[in-house]
C-alpha atoms as a PDB file:
ATOM      1  CA  MET A   1      63.198  96.606  88.814  1.00  0.00           C
ATOM      2  CA  LYS A   2      63.304  96.319  93.019  1.00  0.00           C
ATOM      3  CA  LEU A   3      62.270  93.320  94.892  1.00  0.00           C
ATOM      4  CA  TYR A   4      60.890  93.359  98.152  1.00  0.00           C
ATOM      5  CA  ALA A   5      59.773  91.083 100.956  1.00  0.00           C
ATOM      6  CA  ILE A   6      56.235  91.757 102.129  1.00  0.00           C
ATOM      7  CA  ALA A   7      56.488  92.029 106.726  1.00  0.00           C
ATOM      8  CA  PRO A   8      53.543  90.397 108.172  1.00  0.00           C
ATOM      9  CA  ASP A   9      51.771  94.225 108.677  1.00  0.00           C
ATOM     10  CA  GLY A  10      52.169  94.726 105.081  1.00  0.00           C
ATOM     11  CA  THR A  11      54.816  96.832 105.351  1.00  0.00           C
ATOM     12  CA  PRO A  12      57.692  96.078 102.091  1.00  0.00           C
ATOM     13  CA  VAL A  13      61.212  95.668 103.229  1.00  0.00           C
ATOM     14  CA  PHE A  14      63.817  96.004 100.381  1.00  0.00           C
ATOM     15  CA  VAL A  15      65.768  92.917  99.094  1.00  0.00           C
ATOM     16  CA  HIS A  16      67.584  93.129  95.980  1.00  0.00           C
ATOM     17  CA  ASP A  17      67.934  95.574  93.300  1.00  0.00           C
ATOM     18  CA  TYR A  18      67.973  94.224  89.966  1.00  0.00           C
ATOM     19  CA  ALA A  19      71.565  94.723  88.344  1.00  0.00           C
ATOM     20  CA  GLY A  20      70.600  91.985  85.416  1.00  0.00           C
ATOM     21  CA  GLU A  21      70.216  94.620  82.381  1.00  0.00           C
ATOM     22  CA  ALA A  22      74.065  96.159  83.980  1.00  0.00           C
ATOM     23  CA  LEU A  23      75.731  92.853  84.443  1.00  0.00           C
ATOM     24  CA  GLY A  24      74.090  91.388  81.020  1.00  0.00           C
ATOM     25  CA  GLU A  25      71.975  89.044  82.987  1.00  0.00           C
ATOM     26  CA  ASP A  26      68.675  88.481  82.306  1.00  0.00           C
ATOM     27  CA  TYR A  27      66.416  86.812  85.460  1.00  0.00           C
ATOM     28  CA  ALA A  28      63.363  87.628  87.465  1.00  0.00           C
ATOM     29  CA  LEU A  29      61.759  86.396  90.326  1.00  0.00           C
ATOM     30  CA  ALA A  30      59.957  83.722  88.096  1.00  0.00           C
ATOM     31  CA  ASP A  31      63.281  81.984  87.896  1.00  0.00           C
ATOM     32  CA  VAL A  32      62.729  81.132  91.491  1.00  0.00           C
ATOM     33  CA  VAL A  33      59.949  78.899  90.697  1.00  0.00           C
ATOM     34  CA  GLU A  34      61.737  78.238  87.229  1.00  0.00           C
ATOM     35  CA  ASN A  35      64.704  76.961  87.942  1.00  0.00           C
ATOM     36  CA  PHE A  36      64.772  75.840  91.691  1.00  0.00           C
ATOM     37  CA  ALA A  37      60.896  74.464  91.720  1.00  0.00           C
ATOM     38  CA  LEU A  38      60.645  76.105  94.941  1.00  0.00           C
ATOM     39  CA  GLY A  39      57.557  78.961  95.841  1.00  0.00           C
ATOM     40  CA  ARG A  40      54.277  79.386  94.514  1.00  0.00           C
ATOM     41  CA  PHE A  41      52.954  82.345  92.827  1.00  0.00           C
ATOM     42  CA  GLU A  42      49.739  84.150  94.129  1.00  0.00           C
ATOM     43  CA  GLY A  43      48.998  86.753  92.067  1.00  0.00           C
ATOM     44  CA  ASP A  44      52.597  88.801  91.278  1.00  0.00           C
ATOM     45  CA  VAL A  45      53.711  87.562  94.508  1.00  0.00           C
ATOM     46  CA  LEU A  46      56.158  84.796  95.939  1.00  0.00           C
ATOM     47  CA  VAL A  47      55.477  82.949  98.481  1.00  0.00           C
ATOM     48  CA  LEU A  48      57.862  80.443 100.157  1.00  0.00           C
ATOM     49  CA  THR A  49      57.840  78.228 103.233  1.00  0.00           C
ATOM     50  CA  ARG A  50      60.544  78.860 105.532  1.00  0.00           C
ATOM     51  CA  LYS A  51      61.742  75.053 104.120  1.00  0.00           C
ATOM     52  CA  GLU A  52      61.855  76.307 100.843  1.00  0.00           C
ATOM     53  CA  LEU A  53      63.851  79.379 102.119  1.00  0.00           C
ATOM     54  CA  ARG A  54      66.784  77.014 103.291  1.00  0.00           C
ATOM     55  CA  ASP A  55      66.646  75.078 100.333  1.00  0.00           C
ATOM     56  CA  MET A  56      66.664  78.115  98.074  1.00  0.00           C
ATOM     57  CA  LYS A  57      69.857  79.351  99.787  1.00  0.00           C
ATOM     58  CA  ASN A  58      71.285  76.141  99.956  1.00  0.00           C
ATOM     59  CA  PHE A  59      70.730  75.580  96.191  1.00  0.00           C
ATOM     60  CA  ALA A  60      71.940  79.123  95.443  1.00  0.00           C
ATOM     61  CA  ASP A  61      75.456  78.214  97.303  1.00  0.00           C
ATOM     62  CA  ALA A  62      75.310  74.558  95.157  1.00  0.00           C
ATOM     63  CA  TYR A  63      74.486  75.927  91.494  1.00  0.00           C
ATOM     64  CA  SER A  64      76.660  79.189  92.183  1.00  0.00           C
ATOM     65  CA  PHE A  65      78.165  79.005  88.814  1.00  0.00           C
ATOM     66  CA  ASP A  66      75.261  77.726  86.624  1.00  0.00           C
ATOM     67  CA  HIS A  67      72.837  80.619  86.955  1.00  0.00           C
ATOM     68  CA  ALA A  68      73.416  84.017  86.943  1.00  0.00           C
ATOM     69  CA  GLU A  69      75.579  86.153  89.359  1.00  0.00           C
ATOM     70  CA  GLY A  70      72.936  88.607  89.976  1.00  0.00           C
ATOM     71  CA  PHE A  71      70.425  86.033  90.178  1.00  0.00           C
ATOM     72  CA  ILE A  72      71.987  83.588  93.018  1.00  0.00           C
ATOM     73  CA  GLU A  73      72.694  87.896  95.242  1.00  0.00           C
ATOM     74  CA  MET A  74      69.141  87.975  94.533  1.00  0.00           C
ATOM     75  CA  CYS A  75      68.353  84.724  96.260  1.00  0.00           C
ATOM     76  CA  LEU A  76      71.258  84.872  98.905  1.00  0.00           C
ATOM     77  CA  GLU A  77      69.797  88.232  99.842  1.00  0.00           C
ATOM     78  CA  MET A  78      65.713  87.092  99.838  1.00  0.00           C
ATOM     79  CA  SER A  79      67.175  84.394 102.970  1.00  0.00           C
ATOM     80  CA  ARG A  80      68.989  86.870 104.326  1.00  0.00           C
ATOM     81  CA  VAL A  81      65.945  88.852 104.863  1.00  0.00           C
ATOM     82  CA  ALA A  82      63.427  86.426 105.453  1.00  0.00           C
ATOM     83  CA  ALA A  83      65.502  85.589 108.363  1.00  0.00           C
ATOM     84  CA  THR A  84      64.542  88.949 110.164  1.00  0.00           C
ATOM     85  CA  LEU A  85      61.381  88.627 109.276  1.00  0.00           C
ATOM     86  CA  PRO A  86      58.890  86.121 111.339  1.00  0.00           C
ATOM     87  CA  GLY A  87      55.929  83.841 110.266  1.00  0.00           C
ATOM     88  CA  ASP A  88      55.986  80.618 108.619  1.00  0.00           C
ATOM     89  CA  MET A  89      55.780  81.384 105.366  1.00  0.00           C
ATOM     90  CA  VAL A  90      56.992  84.943 103.316  1.00  0.00           C
ATOM     91  CA  ARG A  91      56.055  86.617 100.741  1.00  0.00           C
ATOM     92  CA  PHE A  92      58.140  88.711  97.712  1.00  0.00           C
ATOM     93  CA  VAL A  93      57.293  91.116  95.178  1.00  0.00           C
ATOM     94  CA  SER A  94      58.665  93.037  92.501  1.00  0.00           C
ATOM     95  CA  GLU A  95      58.413  96.587  91.624  1.00  0.00           C
ATOM     96  CA  PHE A  96      59.058  98.045  88.869  1.00  0.00           C
ATOM     97  CA  GLY A  97      60.793 101.601  89.411  1.00  0.00           C
END
């Protein structure tokens, strides 16, 4: 499964390739909301504000030993990619493949 950010023009921007099964981990995009109480879903799309993205990075750094390694890496990659995109909010979507 792959995770993409959606650029303002609708173009998907690759963020993360889920390696959870290979690592014996089970994590998903919904875990950002569940574990950190950040963002909201609009259908299958997770929407995060700039403040929530900063908080997510801080939480991922602070709680890295409390969550699956793949989940933390996903959060950090989401933060890195979001920093390259314009706008007040960034949308993320998972795609099986």
